[in-house]
Amino acid sequence: MNNEPMSRRNAVHHPSTASGRSSLIAHTGWAYWPIAFVARLPFAMMTVGVLMLVVHATDSVGFGGLTSAAVGIGVVIAGPIMGDLVDRHGQRRVLVPVGLANGILLALFPLVATAEAPPGVILAAALAIGLTGPQAAAMSRSRLLAIVAARIAPQRRTKTTSRLMSYESAADETAFVIGPFLVGILAALIAPWAPIAVAAALSFGFVLAFALHPTARLLQSRADTAAERAAFRAVLTPSMLVLVAATFGVGMFFGAALTSLTAFARAAGDEAQAGLLYGLMGIGSAVLALGVVLLPARFALRHRWLAFAGVLTAASVGYATSSSLGVVAGWLLVMGLGVGPTLVTLFSLAGERAPLGRSATTMTLLSSALTLAQALAAAATGWIAEEVSLGVAMVVPALAAAIVLSLGVVNVAIARRGRAAPARPAADVAVDEAWRHDGTDERARAR
C-alpha cells in the first residue's frame, strides 16, 4: 500500500477515484458553477464601482483612482493571510465571516462617499472593503484543484486541469466584463451608488452560498492534515515569484486600461461609456480563454505566455495611438485576445507549481497581486491623466503589457535552469509518479 502513488492511496477515502470515470461536474454538482461564478462579481465590481462612485462624488479622477488603490492595498494585505488561513482551517471557517463583513462594508460605502466625509475616512472605508474581499475566484481554483487531485484518476488529471484552468480564467474574464458592464449600466440607469449596493447584496447572497457549498468539505478535511502542508516559504521560489510578478503586470494593464479609458470617455463627453467600452475587451478575452483548451499540448505554456503577451503588447500600442471611440473599441477587442489566454497560462503554471497543501495560498497570492496592481495602476494613471496628459495615460497599458512579455522571457530562462537542476515540490513529484505509473506523463510537454 505504501508503494502506491499518493493519488491512489487517497482513493481509499474517495472510491470514485479508483474508477476514474466520473467527471468533475459529477463531484461538484451543477449548482456549484453558477454559484461560484456569481460569487466573483462583488470582487469584480468593487474596484470599478468605488472608482466611478468617488469620481462622481468628488469630481476627481485622481482621488477616485487613489480610493480604488486603497481597495487593492487592502486586498493584497489580506489575500496571503486569507489563503494561509484557508489552507489551515478550510474555506467555510474563513469565507463566511469574510463574506458577511464585506457585504456590510459595501452597503455602507455609498453613505460614506456621498456624505462629504473627509478624504481619510473615504480611503479607510475603501481599505476595509479590500481587506474583506472574499476572492471567490482564487478559492474556486483551489477547491477544484483539490477535487481533481482527490477524485480524478491520474491519467485524466492533465486534461481535466487544463480545461479547469481555461474555464476559471474565462470565468474571471467574463466576471471582469459583467462587473464593469453592470457598474456602467446601474450607474447610468439608477444612480452612481447602485453598483456598490448590488455588489453588497451579491456578497451577502452568493459569497455565503459559495462558502457553504458541500464542495468546501473536501478542503476542510485536507486542511485538518497539517503534515500534508508545505511551509509558506515553499511558495516564494523564483518559479512562483515570476508568476506573481507577471500577474501583477496583468493587473497593471487592467487598472491602466480602465482608468485611461474612463478619462478618454470623460474627455469625449460620456464618462458612463467607460464601463461599457471596457466590457468589449473582455468579450474576446473570455472567448479565447475558453478556446485555450483546444491548443495542442506541444504548444507549451511558456511559449503561449510569450505569444499572447506579444499580442497584448502590440494591441496596447495601437490603443495608445487611438484618437476616437470607434478606434479605441476596435483595439480593446484585440487586446482581449491577448490578455485572456495570458491569464489562463499564468494560473495554469501556478496550479502546476503550487507546493503541497498550499494551493489556496498560491492562488490568493496571484489574485492579490492582480487586484493590487489594478488599483495602483488606476491611481497612477488617474494622476497622469489629470496632471500630465491623457495621451501619456493611454501609454501606460502598453508599458504594463511589455512588462508581462518581458517576464515571459524571464520565465523561459528560469525553466531552462530548472531543467538543468530540478528542485520540484512534493506535490508535483507525487502527481508525476502517478502519471508515470499509468504511462501518461504529459506534464513536461505542457511546460
Coordinates of C-alpha atoms in Angstrom, one line a residue:
M1 CA 0.0 0.0 0.0
N2 CA 2.8 2.4 0.9
N3 CA 4.4 1.9 -2.5
E4 CA 1.4 3.2 -4.3
P5 CA 1.2 6.8 -5.6
M6 CA -0.4 9.3 -3.2
S7 CA -3.4 9.8 -5.5
R8 CA -4.2 6.0 -5.4
R9 CA -3.8 6.0 -1.6
N10 CA -6.4 8.8 -1.4
A11 CA -8.7 6.7 -3.4
V12 CA -9.4 4.6 -0.2
H13 CA -11.3 7.7 1.1
H14 CA -12.8 8.6 -2.3
P15 CA -14.0 5.4 -4.0
S16 CA -14.9 7.3 -7.2
T17 CA -11.2 7.9 -7.8
A18 CA -10.5 4.3 -8.4
S19 CA -12.8 4.1 -11.3
G20 CA -11.8 7.5 -12.7
R21 CA -14.9 7.6 -14.9
S22 CA -16.7 10.4 -13.1
S23 CA -16.4 13.9 -14.4
L24 CA -15.5 16.9 -12.3
I25 CA -19.1 18.1 -12.6
A26 CA -20.2 14.8 -11.1
H27 CA -18.2 15.6 -7.9
T28 CA -19.3 19.3 -7.7
G29 CA -22.9 19.2 -8.8
W30 CA -24.3 21.5 -11.5
A31 CA -25.4 24.2 -8.9
Y32 CA -21.8 24.8 -7.9
W33 CA -20.8 26.5 -11.2
P34 CA -23.3 29.4 -11.3
I35 CA -22.9 30.0 -7.6
A36 CA -19.1 30.2 -7.9
F37 CA -19.4 32.4 -10.9
V38 CA -21.8 35.0 -9.4
A39 CA -19.7 34.9 -6.1
R40 CA -16.9 36.5 -8.2
L41 CA -19.0 39.6 -9.2
P42 CA -18.7 41.6 -5.9
F43 CA -14.9 41.3 -6.2
A44 CA -15.1 42.3 -9.9
M45 CA -17.4 45.2 -9.2
M46 CA -16.0 46.8 -6.1
T47 CA -12.8 48.3 -7.6
V48 CA -14.7 49.8 -10.6
G49 CA -17.7 50.7 -8.5
V50 CA -15.6 52.5 -5.9
L51 CA -13.7 54.3 -8.7
M52 CA -16.8 55.6 -10.5
L53 CA -18.8 56.5 -7.3
V54 CA -15.9 58.5 -5.9
V55 CA -15.2 60.2 -9.2
H56 CA -18.9 61.2 -9.3
A57 CA -19.0 62.3 -5.7
T58 CA -15.7 64.3 -5.7
D59 CA -15.4 65.2 -9.4
S60 CA -11.8 64.0 -9.3
V61 CA -10.4 61.1 -11.4
G62 CA -7.2 61.3 -9.4
F63 CA -8.8 60.8 -6.0
G64 CA -11.1 58.1 -7.5
G65 CA -8.1 56.2 -8.6
L66 CA -6.4 56.7 -5.2
T67 CA -9.5 55.3 -3.5
S68 CA -9.5 52.4 -5.9
A69 CA -5.9 51.8 -4.9
A70 CA -6.9 51.7 -1.3
V71 CA -9.2 48.8 -2.1
G72 CA -6.3 47.0 -3.8
I73 CA -3.9 47.6 -0.9
G74 CA -6.5 46.0 1.4
V75 CA -6.8 43.0 -0.9
V76 CA -3.0 42.4 -1.1
I77 CA -2.6 42.7 2.7
A78 CA -5.4 40.3 3.4
G79 CA -5.0 37.9 0.4
P80 CA -2.0 35.9 1.5
I81 CA -3.2 35.8 5.1
M82 CA -6.6 34.6 4.0
G83 CA -5.0 32.0 1.8
D84 CA -2.9 30.7 4.6
L85 CA -6.0 30.6 7.0
V86 CA -7.9 28.7 4.3
D87 CA -5.1 26.2 3.9
R88 CA -5.0 25.7 7.7
H89 CA -8.7 25.8 8.6
G90 CA -10.7 25.3 5.4
Q91 CA -12.8 27.7 3.3
R92 CA -16.0 27.7 5.3
R93 CA -14.5 29.0 8.5
V94 CA -12.9 31.8 6.7
L95 CA -15.3 32.8 3.9
V96 CA -18.5 33.0 6.0
P97 CA -17.3 35.8 8.3
V98 CA -15.4 37.5 5.4
G99 CA -18.5 37.5 3.2
L100 CA -20.6 39.0 5.9
A101 CA -18.1 41.7 6.7
N102 CA -17.6 42.6 3.0
G103 CA -21.3 42.8 2.4
I104 CA -21.8 45.2 5.3
L105 CA -18.9 47.4 4.3
L106 CA -20.0 47.6 0.7
A107 CA -23.5 48.5 1.8
L108 CA -22.1 51.4 4.0
F109 CA -19.7 52.8 1.4
P110 CA -22.2 54.8 -0.6
L111 CA -23.2 56.6 2.6
V112 CA -19.6 57.4 3.3
A113 CA -18.7 58.5 -0.2
T114 CA -21.8 60.8 -0.7
A115 CA -21.8 62.3 2.8
E116 CA -18.9 64.7 2.2
A117 CA -16.8 62.7 4.5
P118 CA -13.1 63.7 4.9
P119 CA -10.8 62.0 2.3
G120 CA -9.1 60.0 5.0
V121 CA -12.5 58.4 6.0
I122 CA -13.3 57.5 2.4
L123 CA -9.8 56.0 1.9
A124 CA -10.2 54.0 5.2
A125 CA -13.6 52.7 4.1
A126 CA -12.1 51.6 0.8
L127 CA -9.2 49.9 2.5
A128 CA -11.6 48.0 4.7
I129 CA -13.5 46.8 1.6
G130 CA -10.3 45.4 0.2
L131 CA -9.3 43.7 3.5
T132 CA -12.6 41.8 3.4
G133 CA -12.5 41.0 -0.3
P134 CA -13.7 37.3 -0.5
Q135 CA -11.6 36.3 -3.5
A136 CA -14.0 33.7 -4.7
A137 CA -12.1 33.1 -7.9
A138 CA -8.9 32.0 -6.1
M139 CA -10.9 29.9 -3.7
S140 CA -12.7 28.2 -6.6
R141 CA -9.5 27.3 -8.3
S142 CA -8.0 25.9 -5.1
R143 CA -11.2 24.0 -4.3
L144 CA -11.4 22.5 -7.8
L145 CA -7.7 21.6 -7.9
A146 CA -8.2 19.7 -4.6
I147 CA -11.1 17.8 -6.1
V148 CA -9.1 16.9 -9.2
A149 CA -6.2 15.7 -7.0
A150 CA -8.5 13.6 -4.8
R151 CA -11.3 12.4 -7.1
I152 CA -10.0 12.3 -10.7
A153 CA -7.9 9.3 -12.0
P154 CA -4.2 10.2 -12.6
Q155 CA -4.3 9.6 -16.3
R156 CA -7.1 12.2 -16.7
R157 CA -5.7 14.9 -14.5
T158 CA -3.7 16.7 -17.1
K159 CA -6.6 17.3 -19.5
T160 CA -9.0 18.0 -16.6
T161 CA -6.7 20.5 -15.1
S162 CA -6.2 22.2 -18.4
R163 CA -9.9 22.5 -19.0
L164 CA -10.4 23.7 -15.4
M165 CA -7.9 26.5 -15.7
S166 CA -9.3 27.6 -19.1
Y167 CA -12.8 27.7 -17.6
E168 CA -11.7 29.5 -14.5
S169 CA -9.8 32.2 -16.4
A170 CA -12.7 32.6 -18.8
A171 CA -15.0 32.9 -15.8
D172 CA -12.7 35.6 -14.4
E173 CA -12.6 37.4 -17.7
T174 CA -16.4 37.2 -18.0
A175 CA -16.8 38.4 -14.5
F176 CA -14.5 41.3 -15.3
V177 CA -16.7 42.0 -18.3
I178 CA -20.0 41.7 -16.5
G179 CA -18.7 43.6 -13.4
P180 CA -17.8 46.9 -15.2
F181 CA -20.8 46.4 -17.5
L182 CA -23.1 46.2 -14.5
V183 CA -21.4 49.1 -12.9
G184 CA -21.9 51.3 -16.0
I185 CA -25.5 50.2 -16.6
L186 CA -26.6 50.6 -13.0
A187 CA -24.8 53.9 -12.5
A188 CA -26.4 55.2 -15.8
L189 CA -29.9 53.9 -15.2
I190 CA -30.3 54.3 -11.4
A191 CA -27.5 56.2 -9.6
P192 CA -23.8 56.0 -9.0
W193 CA -24.3 54.3 -5.7
A194 CA -26.4 51.4 -7.2
P195 CA -23.5 49.2 -8.3
I196 CA -22.0 49.2 -4.8
A197 CA -25.4 48.3 -3.3
V198 CA -25.9 45.5 -5.8
A199 CA -22.3 44.2 -5.0
A200 CA -23.2 44.2 -1.3
A201 CA -26.4 42.1 -2.0
L202 CA -24.4 39.6 -4.1
S203 CA -21.8 39.3 -1.4
F204 CA -24.4 38.5 1.2
G205 CA -26.1 36.0 -1.0
F206 CA -23.7 34.3 -3.3
V207 CA -20.4 34.5 -1.5
L208 CA -22.1 32.9 1.5
A209 CA -23.7 30.3 -0.7
F210 CA -20.3 29.5 -2.2
A211 CA -18.7 29.3 1.3
L212 CA -21.4 26.8 2.5
H213 CA -21.5 24.7 -0.7
P214 CA -20.8 20.9 0.0
T215 CA -17.6 21.0 -2.1
A216 CA -15.9 23.0 0.7
R217 CA -16.0 19.9 2.9
L218 CA -13.1 18.3 1.0
L219 CA -11.0 21.4 1.6
Q220 CA -11.8 21.2 5.3
S221 CA -10.7 17.6 5.6
R222 CA -7.4 18.4 3.8
A223 CA -6.8 21.5 5.8
D224 CA -7.0 19.5 9.0
T225 CA -4.0 17.4 8.0
A226 CA -1.0 19.7 8.8
A227 CA 1.5 17.1 7.8
E228 CA 0.4 17.4 4.1
R229 CA 1.1 21.2 4.0
A230 CA 4.4 22.7 2.8
A231 CA 5.9 25.6 4.6
F232 CA 4.9 29.1 3.4
R233 CA 8.5 29.8 2.1
A234 CA 7.9 27.0 -0.4
V235 CA 5.7 29.4 -2.3
L236 CA 8.4 32.0 -2.5
T237 CA 10.6 30.3 -5.1
P238 CA 11.8 32.1 -8.4
S239 CA 9.5 29.9 -10.5
M240 CA 6.5 31.1 -8.4
L241 CA 7.5 34.7 -7.9
V242 CA 7.9 35.2 -11.7
L243 CA 4.2 34.2 -12.0
V244 CA 3.2 36.6 -9.2
A245 CA 5.1 39.4 -10.9
A246 CA 3.5 38.6 -14.3
T247 CA 0.1 38.6 -12.7
F248 CA 0.9 41.9 -11.2
G249 CA 1.7 43.2 -14.7
V250 CA -1.6 41.9 -15.9
G251 CA -3.3 43.8 -13.1
M252 CA -1.4 46.9 -14.0
F253 CA -2.7 46.5 -17.5
F254 CA -6.3 46.2 -16.3
G255 CA -6.1 49.2 -14.0
A256 CA -4.3 51.4 -16.5
A257 CA -6.7 50.4 -19.3
L258 CA -9.8 51.1 -17.2
T259 CA -8.7 54.4 -15.8
S260 CA -7.3 55.7 -19.1
L261 CA -10.4 54.6 -20.8
T262 CA -12.5 56.4 -18.2
A263 CA -10.5 59.6 -18.8
F264 CA -10.8 59.2 -22.5
A265 CA -14.6 58.7 -22.3
R266 CA -14.9 61.7 -20.0
A267 CA -12.9 63.8 -22.4
A268 CA -15.3 62.6 -25.1
G269 CA -18.3 63.8 -23.0
D270 CA -19.7 60.5 -21.8
E271 CA -17.9 59.0 -18.7
A272 CA -20.6 56.3 -18.3
Q273 CA -19.4 54.7 -21.5
A274 CA -16.1 53.6 -19.9
G275 CA -17.6 50.5 -18.3
L276 CA -19.4 49.5 -21.4
L277 CA -16.3 50.0 -23.6
Y278 CA -14.1 48.1 -21.1
G279 CA -16.5 45.2 -21.5
L280 CA -15.6 45.0 -25.1
M281 CA -12.1 43.8 -24.2
G282 CA -13.5 41.0 -22.1
I283 CA -15.6 39.6 -24.9
G284 CA -12.6 38.4 -26.9
S285 CA -10.7 37.7 -23.8
A286 CA -13.3 35.3 -22.3
V287 CA -13.9 33.5 -25.7
L288 CA -10.2 32.9 -26.4
A289 CA -9.6 31.9 -22.7
L290 CA -12.1 29.1 -23.2
G291 CA -10.5 28.2 -26.5
V292 CA -7.1 27.7 -25.0
V293 CA -8.1 24.2 -24.0
L294 CA -8.1 23.4 -27.8
L295 CA -4.5 24.3 -28.2
P296 CA -2.2 21.3 -28.8
A297 CA 0.0 20.1 -25.8
R298 CA 3.1 20.8 -27.9
F299 CA 2.3 24.5 -27.7
A300 CA 4.0 24.7 -24.3
L301 CA 2.7 27.1 -21.6
R302 CA 5.9 29.1 -21.6
H303 CA 5.5 29.7 -25.4
R304 CA 1.9 30.6 -25.0
W305 CA 2.9 33.2 -22.5
L306 CA 5.2 34.8 -25.0
A307 CA 2.8 34.6 -27.9
F308 CA -0.3 36.0 -26.2
A309 CA 1.6 38.7 -24.2
G310 CA 3.1 39.7 -27.6
V311 CA -0.5 40.2 -29.0
L312 CA -1.4 42.2 -25.9
T313 CA 1.6 44.4 -26.2
A314 CA 1.0 45.1 -29.9
A315 CA -2.7 45.9 -29.4
S316 CA -1.9 48.1 -26.4
V317 CA 0.4 50.2 -28.6
G318 CA -2.4 50.6 -31.1
Y319 CA -4.8 51.6 -28.3
A320 CA -2.3 54.3 -27.1
T321 CA -2.3 55.9 -30.6
S322 CA -6.1 55.9 -30.9
S323 CA -8.0 59.2 -31.4
S324 CA -11.6 58.2 -31.5
L325 CA -14.0 56.0 -29.5
G326 CA -14.5 53.7 -32.5
V327 CA -10.8 53.0 -32.9
V328 CA -10.4 52.5 -29.2
A329 CA -13.2 50.0 -29.3
G330 CA -11.5 48.0 -32.0
W331 CA -8.2 47.8 -30.2
L332 CA -10.0 46.8 -27.0
L333 CA -11.3 43.8 -28.7
V334 CA -7.9 42.8 -30.0
M335 CA -6.3 43.4 -26.5
G336 CA -8.8 40.9 -25.1
L337 CA -7.5 38.2 -27.4
G338 CA -4.1 38.6 -25.7
V339 CA -5.0 39.1 -22.0
G340 CA -7.4 36.2 -21.6
P341 CA -5.0 33.4 -22.7
T342 CA -2.2 35.0 -20.8
L343 CA -4.2 34.8 -17.6
V344 CA -5.0 31.1 -18.4
T345 CA -1.3 30.4 -18.9
L346 CA -0.2 32.1 -15.6
F347 CA -2.8 30.4 -13.5
S348 CA -2.2 27.0 -15.2
L349 CA 1.5 27.3 -14.4
A350 CA 0.6 28.3 -10.8
G351 CA -1.5 25.2 -10.4
E352 CA 1.3 23.1 -11.6
R353 CA 3.9 24.7 -9.4
A354 CA 1.9 25.2 -6.2
P355 CA 3.6 23.4 -3.2
L356 CA 1.8 20.6 -1.4
G357 CA -1.1 21.9 0.6
R358 CA -0.6 25.5 -0.5
S359 CA -3.0 25.8 -3.4
A360 CA -5.2 28.4 -1.7
T361 CA -2.1 30.4 -0.6
T362 CA -0.7 30.3 -4.2
M363 CA -4.0 31.3 -5.8
T364 CA -4.8 34.1 -3.4
L365 CA -1.2 35.4 -3.8
L366 CA -1.7 35.7 -7.6
S367 CA -5.2 37.1 -7.2
S368 CA -4.0 39.7 -4.7
A369 CA -1.1 40.7 -7.0
L370 CA -3.7 41.1 -9.8
T371 CA -6.0 43.3 -7.7
L372 CA -3.3 45.4 -6.0
A373 CA -1.7 46.2 -9.4
Q374 CA -5.0 47.0 -10.9
A375 CA -5.8 49.5 -8.1
L376 CA -2.3 51.1 -8.0
A377 CA -2.2 51.4 -11.8
A378 CA -5.7 53.0 -11.6
A379 CA -4.4 55.6 -9.1
A380 CA -1.2 56.3 -11.0
T381 CA -3.0 56.5 -14.4
G382 CA -5.7 58.8 -13.0
W383 CA -3.0 61.2 -11.7
I384 CA -1.2 61.1 -15.0
A385 CA -4.5 61.8 -16.9
E386 CA -5.2 64.8 -14.7
E387 CA -1.7 66.2 -14.0
V388 CA 0.3 65.2 -17.2
S389 CA -1.9 64.4 -20.2
L390 CA -4.5 62.0 -21.5
G391 CA -2.0 60.8 -24.2
V392 CA 0.5 59.7 -21.6
A393 CA -2.1 57.9 -19.6
M394 CA -3.1 56.0 -22.7
V395 CA 0.5 54.7 -23.0
V396 CA 0.5 53.1 -19.5
P397 CA -1.4 49.9 -20.6
A398 CA 1.3 49.3 -23.3
L399 CA 4.1 49.6 -20.6
A400 CA 2.3 47.1 -18.4
A401 CA 1.8 44.6 -21.3
A402 CA 5.6 45.0 -22.2
I403 CA 6.4 44.0 -18.5
V404 CA 4.3 40.9 -18.8
L405 CA 6.1 40.0 -22.1
S406 CA 9.5 40.6 -20.5
L407 CA 8.7 38.4 -17.6
G408 CA 7.7 35.7 -20.0
V409 CA 11.3 35.7 -21.3
V410 CA 12.5 35.5 -17.6
N411 CA 10.2 32.5 -17.1
V412 CA 11.8 30.7 -20.0
A413 CA 15.2 31.3 -18.5
I414 CA 14.1 30.0 -15.1
A415 CA 12.5 26.9 -16.8
R416 CA 15.8 26.1 -18.6
R417 CA 17.8 26.5 -15.4
G418 CA 15.2 24.3 -13.6
R419 CA 15.6 21.5 -16.1
A420 CA 19.3 21.7 -15.6
A421 CA 19.0 21.4 -11.8
P422 CA 15.4 20.5 -10.9
A423 CA 14.0 21.2 -7.5
R424 CA 10.4 20.3 -7.6
P425 CA 7.6 20.5 -4.9
A426 CA 6.5 17.3 -3.3
A427 CA 3.0 17.7 -4.8
D428 CA 4.4 17.6 -8.3
V429 CA 6.6 14.6 -7.5
A430 CA 3.6 12.6 -6.2
V431 CA 1.4 13.5 -9.2
D432 CA 4.1 12.7 -11.7
E433 CA 4.7 9.4 -10.1
A434 CA 1.0 8.6 -10.5
W435 CA 1.1 9.7 -14.2
R436 CA 4.3 7.7 -14.9
H437 CA 2.7 4.7 -13.3
D438 CA -0.1 4.9 -15.8
G439 CA 2.1 5.7 -18.7
T440 CA 0.6 9.1 -19.4
D441 CA 3.1 11.8 -18.3
E442 CA 2.2 14.9 -20.3
R443 CA 3.4 17.4 -17.8
A444 CA 6.8 18.0 -19.3
R445 CA 5.4 18.8 -22.7
A446 CA 3.0 21.4 -21.2
R447 CA 5.7 23.5 -19.5

